[in-house]
PDB file of C-alpha atoms in Angstrom:
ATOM      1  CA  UNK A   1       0.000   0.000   0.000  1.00 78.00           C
ATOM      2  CA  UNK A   2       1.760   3.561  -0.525  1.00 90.00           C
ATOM      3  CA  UNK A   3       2.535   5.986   1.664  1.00 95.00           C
ATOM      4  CA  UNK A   4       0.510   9.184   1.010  1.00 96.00           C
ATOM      5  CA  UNK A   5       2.692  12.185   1.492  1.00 95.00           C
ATOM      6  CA  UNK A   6       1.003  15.014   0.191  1.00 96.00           C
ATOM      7  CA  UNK A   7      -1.136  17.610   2.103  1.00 95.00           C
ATOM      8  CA  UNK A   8      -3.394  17.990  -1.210  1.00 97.00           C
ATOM      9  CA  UNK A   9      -3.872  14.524  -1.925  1.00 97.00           C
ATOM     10  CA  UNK A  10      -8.021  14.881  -2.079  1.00 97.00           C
ATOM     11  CA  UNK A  11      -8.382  11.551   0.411  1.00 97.00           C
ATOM     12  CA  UNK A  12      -6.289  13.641   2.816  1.00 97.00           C
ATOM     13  CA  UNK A  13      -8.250  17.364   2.165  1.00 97.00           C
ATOM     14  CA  UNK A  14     -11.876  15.139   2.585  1.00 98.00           C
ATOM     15  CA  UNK A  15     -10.496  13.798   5.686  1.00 98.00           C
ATOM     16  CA  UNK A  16      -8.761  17.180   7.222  1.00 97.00           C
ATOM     17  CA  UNK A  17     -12.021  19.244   5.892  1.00 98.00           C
ATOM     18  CA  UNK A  18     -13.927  17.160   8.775  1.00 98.00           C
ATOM     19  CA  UNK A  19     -12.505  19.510  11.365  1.00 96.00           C
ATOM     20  CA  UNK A  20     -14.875  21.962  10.059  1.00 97.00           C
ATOM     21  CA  UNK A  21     -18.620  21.810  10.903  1.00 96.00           C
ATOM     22  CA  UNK A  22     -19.262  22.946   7.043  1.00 97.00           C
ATOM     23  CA  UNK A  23     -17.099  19.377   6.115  1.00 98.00           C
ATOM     24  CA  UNK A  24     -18.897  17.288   8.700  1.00 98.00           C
ATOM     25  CA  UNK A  25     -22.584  18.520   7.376  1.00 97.00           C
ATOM     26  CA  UNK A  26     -21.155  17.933   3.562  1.00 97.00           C
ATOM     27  CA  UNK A  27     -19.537  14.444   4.240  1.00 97.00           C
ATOM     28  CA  UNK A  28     -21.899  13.335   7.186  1.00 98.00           C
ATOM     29  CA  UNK A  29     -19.141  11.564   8.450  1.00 98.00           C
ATOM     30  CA  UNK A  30     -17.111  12.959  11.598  1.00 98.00           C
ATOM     31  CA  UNK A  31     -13.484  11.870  12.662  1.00 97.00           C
ATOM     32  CA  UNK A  32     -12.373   9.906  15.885  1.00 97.00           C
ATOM     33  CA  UNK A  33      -8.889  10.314  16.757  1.00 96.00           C
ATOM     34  CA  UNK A  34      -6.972   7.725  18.943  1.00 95.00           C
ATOM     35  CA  UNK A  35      -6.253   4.046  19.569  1.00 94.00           C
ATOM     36  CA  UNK A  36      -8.291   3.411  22.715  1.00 94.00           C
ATOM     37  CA  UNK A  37     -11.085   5.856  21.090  1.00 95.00           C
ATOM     38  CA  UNK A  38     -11.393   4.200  17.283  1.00 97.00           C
ATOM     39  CA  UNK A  39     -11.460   0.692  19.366  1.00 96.00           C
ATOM     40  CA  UNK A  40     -14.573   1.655  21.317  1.00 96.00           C
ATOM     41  CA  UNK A  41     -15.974   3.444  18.564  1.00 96.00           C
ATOM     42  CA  UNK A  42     -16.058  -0.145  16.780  1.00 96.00           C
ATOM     43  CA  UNK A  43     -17.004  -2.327  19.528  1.00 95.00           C
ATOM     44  CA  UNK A  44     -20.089   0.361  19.619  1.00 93.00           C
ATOM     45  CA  UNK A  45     -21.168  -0.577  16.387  1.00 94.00           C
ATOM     46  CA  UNK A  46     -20.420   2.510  14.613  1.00 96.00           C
ATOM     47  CA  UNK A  47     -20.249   2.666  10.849  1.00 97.00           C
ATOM     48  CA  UNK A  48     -16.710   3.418  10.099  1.00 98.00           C
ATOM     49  CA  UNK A  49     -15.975   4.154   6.146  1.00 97.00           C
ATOM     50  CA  UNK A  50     -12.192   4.774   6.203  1.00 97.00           C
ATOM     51  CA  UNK A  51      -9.428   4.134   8.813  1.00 97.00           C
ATOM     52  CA  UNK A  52      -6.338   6.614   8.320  1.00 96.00           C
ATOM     53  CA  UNK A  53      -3.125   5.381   9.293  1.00 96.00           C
ATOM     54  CA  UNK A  54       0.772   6.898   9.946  1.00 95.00           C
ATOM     55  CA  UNK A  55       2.569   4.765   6.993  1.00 92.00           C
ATOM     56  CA  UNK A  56       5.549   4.408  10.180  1.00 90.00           C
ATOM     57  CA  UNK A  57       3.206   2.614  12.338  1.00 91.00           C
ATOM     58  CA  UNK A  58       0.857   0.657  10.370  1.00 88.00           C
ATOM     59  CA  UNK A  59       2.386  -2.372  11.278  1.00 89.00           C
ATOM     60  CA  UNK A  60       2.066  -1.864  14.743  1.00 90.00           C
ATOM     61  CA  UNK A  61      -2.143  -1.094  14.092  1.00 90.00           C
ATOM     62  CA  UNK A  62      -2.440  -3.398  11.468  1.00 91.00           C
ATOM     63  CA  UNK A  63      -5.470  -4.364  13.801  1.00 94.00           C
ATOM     64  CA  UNK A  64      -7.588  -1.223  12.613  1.00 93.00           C
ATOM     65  CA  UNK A  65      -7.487  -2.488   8.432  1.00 92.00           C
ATOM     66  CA  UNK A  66     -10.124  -4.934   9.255  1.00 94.00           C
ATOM     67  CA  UNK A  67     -12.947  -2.418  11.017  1.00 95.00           C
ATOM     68  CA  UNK A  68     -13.071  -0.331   7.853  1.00 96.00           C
ATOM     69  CA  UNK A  69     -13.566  -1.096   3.734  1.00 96.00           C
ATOM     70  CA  UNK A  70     -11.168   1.235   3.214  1.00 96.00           C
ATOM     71  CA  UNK A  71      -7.811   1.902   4.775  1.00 96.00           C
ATOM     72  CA  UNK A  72      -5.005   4.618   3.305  1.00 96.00           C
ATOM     73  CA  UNK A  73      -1.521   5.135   4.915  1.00 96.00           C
ATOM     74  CA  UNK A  74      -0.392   8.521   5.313  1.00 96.00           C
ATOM     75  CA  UNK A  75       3.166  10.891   5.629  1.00 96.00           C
ATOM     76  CA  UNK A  76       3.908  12.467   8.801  1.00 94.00           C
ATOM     77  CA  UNK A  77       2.601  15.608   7.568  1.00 95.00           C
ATOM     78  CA  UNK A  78       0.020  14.407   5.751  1.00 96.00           C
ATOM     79  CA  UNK A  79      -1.727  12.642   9.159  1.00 96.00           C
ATOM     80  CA  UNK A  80      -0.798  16.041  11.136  1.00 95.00           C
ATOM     81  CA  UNK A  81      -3.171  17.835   8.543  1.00 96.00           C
ATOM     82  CA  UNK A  82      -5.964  15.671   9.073  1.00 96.00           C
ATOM     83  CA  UNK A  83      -5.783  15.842  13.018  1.00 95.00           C
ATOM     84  CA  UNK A  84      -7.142  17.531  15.718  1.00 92.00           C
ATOM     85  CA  UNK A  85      -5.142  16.596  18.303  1.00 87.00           C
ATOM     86  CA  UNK A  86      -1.349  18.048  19.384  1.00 85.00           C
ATOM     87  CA  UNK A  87      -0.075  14.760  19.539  1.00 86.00           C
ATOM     88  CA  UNK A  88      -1.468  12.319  17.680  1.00 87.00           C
ATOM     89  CA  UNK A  89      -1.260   8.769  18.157  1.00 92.00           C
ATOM     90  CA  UNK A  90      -0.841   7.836  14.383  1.00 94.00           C
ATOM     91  CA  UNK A  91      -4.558   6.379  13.844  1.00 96.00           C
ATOM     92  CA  UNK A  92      -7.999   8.077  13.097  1.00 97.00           C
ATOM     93  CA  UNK A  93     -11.447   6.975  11.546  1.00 97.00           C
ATOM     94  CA  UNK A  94     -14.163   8.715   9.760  1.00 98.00           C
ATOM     95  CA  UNK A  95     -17.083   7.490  11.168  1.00 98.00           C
ATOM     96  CA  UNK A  96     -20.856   7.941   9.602  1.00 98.00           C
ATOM     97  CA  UNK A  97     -22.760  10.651  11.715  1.00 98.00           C
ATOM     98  CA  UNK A  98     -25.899   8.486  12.830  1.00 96.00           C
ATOM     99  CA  UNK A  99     -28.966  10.172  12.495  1.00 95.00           C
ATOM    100  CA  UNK A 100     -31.847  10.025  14.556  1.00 96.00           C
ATOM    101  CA  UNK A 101     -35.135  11.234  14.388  1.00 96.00           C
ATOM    102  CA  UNK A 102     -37.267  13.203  16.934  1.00 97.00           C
ATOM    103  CA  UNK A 103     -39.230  11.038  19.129  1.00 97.00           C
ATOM    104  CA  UNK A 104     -40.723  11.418  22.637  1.00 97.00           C
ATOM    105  CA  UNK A 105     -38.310   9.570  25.093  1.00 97.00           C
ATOM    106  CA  UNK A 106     -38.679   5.833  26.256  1.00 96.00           C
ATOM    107  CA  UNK A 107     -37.327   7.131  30.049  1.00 94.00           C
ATOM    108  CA  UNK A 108     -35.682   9.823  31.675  1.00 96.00           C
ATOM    109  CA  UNK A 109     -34.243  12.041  29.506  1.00 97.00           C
ATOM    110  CA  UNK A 110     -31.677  15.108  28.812  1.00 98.00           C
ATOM    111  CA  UNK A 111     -32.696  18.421  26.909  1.00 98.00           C
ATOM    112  CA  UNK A 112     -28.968  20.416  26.021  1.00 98.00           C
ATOM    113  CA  UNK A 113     -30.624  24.182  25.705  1.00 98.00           C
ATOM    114  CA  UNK A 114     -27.979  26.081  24.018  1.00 97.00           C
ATOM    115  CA  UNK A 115     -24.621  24.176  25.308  1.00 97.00           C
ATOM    116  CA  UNK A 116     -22.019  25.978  23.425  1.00 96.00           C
ATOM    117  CA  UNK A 117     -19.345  25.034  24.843  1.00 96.00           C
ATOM    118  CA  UNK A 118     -17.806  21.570  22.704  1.00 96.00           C
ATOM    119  CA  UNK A 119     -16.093  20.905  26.155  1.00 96.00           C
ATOM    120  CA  UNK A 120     -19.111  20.614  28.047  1.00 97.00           C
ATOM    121  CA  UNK A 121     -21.161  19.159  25.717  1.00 98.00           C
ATOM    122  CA  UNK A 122     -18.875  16.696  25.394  1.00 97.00           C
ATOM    123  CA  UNK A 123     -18.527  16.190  28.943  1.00 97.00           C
ATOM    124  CA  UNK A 124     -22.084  16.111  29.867  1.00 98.00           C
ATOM    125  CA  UNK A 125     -22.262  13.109  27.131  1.00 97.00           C
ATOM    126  CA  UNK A 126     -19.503  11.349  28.604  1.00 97.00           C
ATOM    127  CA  UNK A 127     -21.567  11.416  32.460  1.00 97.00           C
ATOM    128  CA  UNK A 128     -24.465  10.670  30.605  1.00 97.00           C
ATOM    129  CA  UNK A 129     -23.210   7.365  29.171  1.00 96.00           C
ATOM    130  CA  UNK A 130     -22.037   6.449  32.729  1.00 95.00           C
ATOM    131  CA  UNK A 131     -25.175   7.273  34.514  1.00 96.00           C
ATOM    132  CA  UNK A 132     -27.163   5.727  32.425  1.00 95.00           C
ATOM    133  CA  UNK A 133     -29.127   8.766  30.285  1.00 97.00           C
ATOM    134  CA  UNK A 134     -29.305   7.819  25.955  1.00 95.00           C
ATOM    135  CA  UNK A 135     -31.206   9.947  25.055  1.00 98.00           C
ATOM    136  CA  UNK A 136     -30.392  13.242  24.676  1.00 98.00           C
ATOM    137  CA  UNK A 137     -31.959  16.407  23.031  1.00 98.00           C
ATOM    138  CA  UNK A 138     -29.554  19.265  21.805  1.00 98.00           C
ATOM    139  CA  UNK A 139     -31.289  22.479  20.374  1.00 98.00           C
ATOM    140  CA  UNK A 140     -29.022  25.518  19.860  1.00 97.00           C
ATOM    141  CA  UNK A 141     -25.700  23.436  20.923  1.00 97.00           C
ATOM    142  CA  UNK A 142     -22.251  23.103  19.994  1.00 97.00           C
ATOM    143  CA  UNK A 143     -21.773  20.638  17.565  1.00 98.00           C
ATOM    144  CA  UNK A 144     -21.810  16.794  19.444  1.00 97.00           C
ATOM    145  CA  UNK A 145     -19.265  15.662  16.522  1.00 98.00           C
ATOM    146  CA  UNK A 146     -17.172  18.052  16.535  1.00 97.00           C
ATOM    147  CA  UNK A 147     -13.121  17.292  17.417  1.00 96.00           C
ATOM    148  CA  UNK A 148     -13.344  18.766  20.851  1.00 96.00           C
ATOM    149  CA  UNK A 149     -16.844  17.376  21.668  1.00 97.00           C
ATOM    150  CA  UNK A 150     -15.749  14.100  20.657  1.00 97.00           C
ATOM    151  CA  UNK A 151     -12.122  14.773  22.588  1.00 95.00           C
ATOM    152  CA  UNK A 152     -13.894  15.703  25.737  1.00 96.00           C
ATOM    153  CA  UNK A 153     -16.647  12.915  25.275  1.00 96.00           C
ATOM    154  CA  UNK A 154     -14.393  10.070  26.269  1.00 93.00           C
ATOM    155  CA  UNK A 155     -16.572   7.984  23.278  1.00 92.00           C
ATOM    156  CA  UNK A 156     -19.825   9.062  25.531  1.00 94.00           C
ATOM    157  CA  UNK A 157     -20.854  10.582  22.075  1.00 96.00           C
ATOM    158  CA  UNK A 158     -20.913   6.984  20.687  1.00 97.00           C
ATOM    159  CA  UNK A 159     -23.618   5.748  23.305  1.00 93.00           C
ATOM    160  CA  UNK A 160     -25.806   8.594  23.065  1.00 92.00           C
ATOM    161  CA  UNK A 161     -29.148   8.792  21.011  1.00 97.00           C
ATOM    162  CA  UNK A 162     -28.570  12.277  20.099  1.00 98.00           C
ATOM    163  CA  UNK A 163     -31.556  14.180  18.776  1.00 98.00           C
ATOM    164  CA  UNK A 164     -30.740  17.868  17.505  1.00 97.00           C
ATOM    165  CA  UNK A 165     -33.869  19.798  16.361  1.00 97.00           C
ATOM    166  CA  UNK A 166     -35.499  23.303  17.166  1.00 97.00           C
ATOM    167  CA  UNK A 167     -36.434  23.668  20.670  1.00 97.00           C
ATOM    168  CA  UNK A 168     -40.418  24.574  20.133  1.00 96.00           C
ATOM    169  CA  UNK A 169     -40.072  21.504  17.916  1.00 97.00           C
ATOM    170  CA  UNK A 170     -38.076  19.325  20.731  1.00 98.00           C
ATOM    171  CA  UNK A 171     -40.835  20.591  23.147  1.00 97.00           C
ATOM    172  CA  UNK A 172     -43.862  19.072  21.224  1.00 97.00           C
ATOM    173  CA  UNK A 173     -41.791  16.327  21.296  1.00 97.00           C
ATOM    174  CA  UNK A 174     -41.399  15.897  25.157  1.00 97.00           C
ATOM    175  CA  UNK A 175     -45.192  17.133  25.490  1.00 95.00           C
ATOM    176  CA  UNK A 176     -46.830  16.176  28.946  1.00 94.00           C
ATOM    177  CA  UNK A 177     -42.764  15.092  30.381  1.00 97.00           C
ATOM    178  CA  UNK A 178     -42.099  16.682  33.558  1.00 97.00           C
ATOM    179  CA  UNK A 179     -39.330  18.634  32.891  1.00 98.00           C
ATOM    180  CA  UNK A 180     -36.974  19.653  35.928  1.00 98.00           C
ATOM    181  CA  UNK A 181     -34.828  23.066  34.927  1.00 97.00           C
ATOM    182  CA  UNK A 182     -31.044  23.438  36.013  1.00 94.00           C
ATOM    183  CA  UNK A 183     -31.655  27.632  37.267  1.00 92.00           C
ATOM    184  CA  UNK A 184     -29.680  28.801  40.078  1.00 88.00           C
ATOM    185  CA  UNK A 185     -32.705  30.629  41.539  1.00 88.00           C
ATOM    186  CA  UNK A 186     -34.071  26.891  42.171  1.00 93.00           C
ATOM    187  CA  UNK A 187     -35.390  24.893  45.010  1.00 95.00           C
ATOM    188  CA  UNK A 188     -32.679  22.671  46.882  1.00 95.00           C
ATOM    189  CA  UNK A 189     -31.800  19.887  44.281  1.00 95.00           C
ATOM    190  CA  UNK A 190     -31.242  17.557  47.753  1.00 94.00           C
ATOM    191  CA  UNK A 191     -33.909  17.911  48.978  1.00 93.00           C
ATOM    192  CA  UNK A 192     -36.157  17.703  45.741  1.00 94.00           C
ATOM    193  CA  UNK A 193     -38.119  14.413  45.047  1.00 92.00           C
ATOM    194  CA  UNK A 194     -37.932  13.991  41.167  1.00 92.00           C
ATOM    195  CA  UNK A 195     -40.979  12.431  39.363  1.00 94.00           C
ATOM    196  CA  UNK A 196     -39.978   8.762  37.897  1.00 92.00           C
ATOM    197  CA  UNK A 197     -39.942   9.926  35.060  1.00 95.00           C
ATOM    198  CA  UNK A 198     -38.525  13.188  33.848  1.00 97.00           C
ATOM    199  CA  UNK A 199     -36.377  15.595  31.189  1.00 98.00           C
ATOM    200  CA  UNK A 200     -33.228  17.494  32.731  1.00 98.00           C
ATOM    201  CA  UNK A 201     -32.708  20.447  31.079  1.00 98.00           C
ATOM    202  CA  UNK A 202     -29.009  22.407  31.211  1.00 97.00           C
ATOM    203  CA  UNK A 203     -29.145  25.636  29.551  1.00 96.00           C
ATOM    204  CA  UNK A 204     -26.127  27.957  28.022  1.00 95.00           C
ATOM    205  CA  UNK A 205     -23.135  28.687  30.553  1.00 91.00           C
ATOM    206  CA  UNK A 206     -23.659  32.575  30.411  1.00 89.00           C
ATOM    207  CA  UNK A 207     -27.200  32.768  29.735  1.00 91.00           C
ATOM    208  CA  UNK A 208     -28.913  29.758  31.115  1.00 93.00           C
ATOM    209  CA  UNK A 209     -32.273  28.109  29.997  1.00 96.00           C
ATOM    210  CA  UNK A 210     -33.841  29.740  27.085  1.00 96.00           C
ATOM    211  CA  UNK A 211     -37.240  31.576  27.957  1.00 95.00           C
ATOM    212  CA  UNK A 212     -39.368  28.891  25.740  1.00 96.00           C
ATOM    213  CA  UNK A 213     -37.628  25.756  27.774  1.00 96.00           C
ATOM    214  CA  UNK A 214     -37.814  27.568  31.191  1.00 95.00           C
ATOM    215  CA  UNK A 215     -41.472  28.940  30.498  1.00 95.00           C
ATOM    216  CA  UNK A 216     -42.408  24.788  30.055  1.00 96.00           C
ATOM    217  CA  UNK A 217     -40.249  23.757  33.451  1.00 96.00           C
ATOM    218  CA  UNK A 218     -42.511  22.276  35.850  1.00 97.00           C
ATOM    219  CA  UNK A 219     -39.868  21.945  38.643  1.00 97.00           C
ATOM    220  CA  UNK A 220     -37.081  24.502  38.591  1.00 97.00           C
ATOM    221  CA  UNK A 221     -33.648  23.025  41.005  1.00 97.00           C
ATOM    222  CA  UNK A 222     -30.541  24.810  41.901  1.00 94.00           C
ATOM    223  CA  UNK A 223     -27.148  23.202  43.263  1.00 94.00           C
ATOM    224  CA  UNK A 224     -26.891  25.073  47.179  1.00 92.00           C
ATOM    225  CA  UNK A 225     -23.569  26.819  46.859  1.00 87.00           C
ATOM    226  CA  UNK A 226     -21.135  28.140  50.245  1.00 83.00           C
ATOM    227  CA  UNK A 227     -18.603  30.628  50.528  1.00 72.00           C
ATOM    228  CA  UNK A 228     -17.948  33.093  47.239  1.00 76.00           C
ATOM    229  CA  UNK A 229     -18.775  30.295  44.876  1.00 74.00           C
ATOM    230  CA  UNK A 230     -21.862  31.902  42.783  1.00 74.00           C
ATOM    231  CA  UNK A 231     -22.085  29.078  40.097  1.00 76.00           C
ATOM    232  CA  UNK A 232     -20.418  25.514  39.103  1.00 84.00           C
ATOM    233  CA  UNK A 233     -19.677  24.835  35.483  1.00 90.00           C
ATOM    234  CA  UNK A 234     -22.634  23.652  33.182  1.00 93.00           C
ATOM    235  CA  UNK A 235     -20.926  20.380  32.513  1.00 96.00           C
ATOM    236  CA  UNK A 236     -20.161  19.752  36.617  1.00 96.00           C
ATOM    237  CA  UNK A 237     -23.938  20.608  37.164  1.00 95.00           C
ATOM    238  CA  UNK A 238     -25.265  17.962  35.000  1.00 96.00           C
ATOM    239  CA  UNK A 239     -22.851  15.558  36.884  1.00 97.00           C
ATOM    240  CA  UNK A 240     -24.585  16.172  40.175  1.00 96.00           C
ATOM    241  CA  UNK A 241     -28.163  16.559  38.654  1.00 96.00           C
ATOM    242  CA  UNK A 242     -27.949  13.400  36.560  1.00 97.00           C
ATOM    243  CA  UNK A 243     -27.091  11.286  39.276  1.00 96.00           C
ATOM    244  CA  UNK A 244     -29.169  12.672  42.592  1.00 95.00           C
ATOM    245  CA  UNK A 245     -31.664  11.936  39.523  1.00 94.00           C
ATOM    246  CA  UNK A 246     -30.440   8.783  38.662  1.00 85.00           C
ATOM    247  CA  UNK A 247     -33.569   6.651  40.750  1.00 69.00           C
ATOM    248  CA  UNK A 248     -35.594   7.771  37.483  1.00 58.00           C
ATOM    249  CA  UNK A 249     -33.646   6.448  34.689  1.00 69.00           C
TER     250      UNK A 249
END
């Protein structure tokens, strides 16, 4: 197999253009970066189309060949151009963005109001795979397949039903769910008694819940804070909501 070396090769500009939400949308593909991470993303079932691989270590991940149709070795420089990551560890896959439709939740749900932060996103995704919530409604958000979402994700993006719509249009979608709002001006989250059922909703860092999602809260909680602290970061506030929620998922 040879060794591509060139930045402009077009296998290499599809591949680097996926850094770029206007690549992602085009291709529908996104790209996962990492041994441990492309290994999970397989064992997860996802649809990988092409495995990229550093033509100096391809022996060493010969492994990888057999989870995509397609498999292209790459320069040095070539690889660096299609990566995210500082460092990286000589492997990546471009990986079909699933897509799935807007449909009222089977059990106790998440509703991402305006997350723009690909760090947090990608963080609340990664506490949401381990605490059990899949499915997960994102209106207004930072992009769930984007390199730093995915980064921060820890391959919680690969476990997730993630359903991105409008939020009047996610709301007729929830219709009679209770639906518990993340506001600092909130009841006592510990001493709240969730419905079994429910919809936790985490709004923007700066601006919080939207006026449509908080207008259609039926139980508004707040985190009790001590000292100078006035707020915890959005993605450490899901943590602690998800699971003090977690009897209901």
């Amino acid at each position: 197999m040879n060794v591509i070396t060139s930045k402009q090769n077009p296998a290499v500009k599809e591949l680097a253009s996926l850094k770029e939400k206007k690549g992602r949308r085009e291709r529908g593909t996104f790209l996962v970066e990492g041994r441990k991470m492309v290994a999970e993303c397989a064992a997860c079932g996802m649809e990988i189309v092409r495995i990229a691989l550093l033509g100096a270590l391809s022996e060493k991940l010969a492994w990888a060949e057999a989870l995509a149709p397609e498999t292209i070795l790459l320069g040095e420089d070539a690889f660096r151009a299609i990566c995210d990551e500082k460092t990286p560890q000589g492997i990546a896959a471009e990986v079909k963005i699933p897509i799935f439709a807007l449909e009222p939740p089977r059990k106790s749900c998440l509703f991402l109001d305006g997350v723009a932060d690909p760090s947090n996103v990608g963080a609340i995704l990664r506490t949401a795979a381990a605490a059990g919530y899949d499915e997960i409604y994102l209106a207004d958000c930072a992009d769930p397949y984007s390199p730093k979402c995915v980064r921060s994700s820890m391959s919680g993006v690969f476990y997730g039903k993630l359903m991105r719509g409008g939020r009047e249009e996610i709301l007729r979608v929830l219709g009679n769910i209770p639906m518990i709002a993340a506001d600092m001006d909130g009841e006592d989250v510990f001493s709240f008694n969730s419905p079994e059922k429910f919809c936790l909703c985490i709004g923007n860092e700066g601006n919080g819940l939207s006026d449509a999602v908080r207008g259609r809260a039926d139980y508004t909680v707040a985190i009790p804070m001590e000292g100078r602290v006035e707020s915890l970061n959005a993605a450490v506030s899901a943590g602690i909501l998800m699971y003090q929620f977690k009897k209901g998922v």
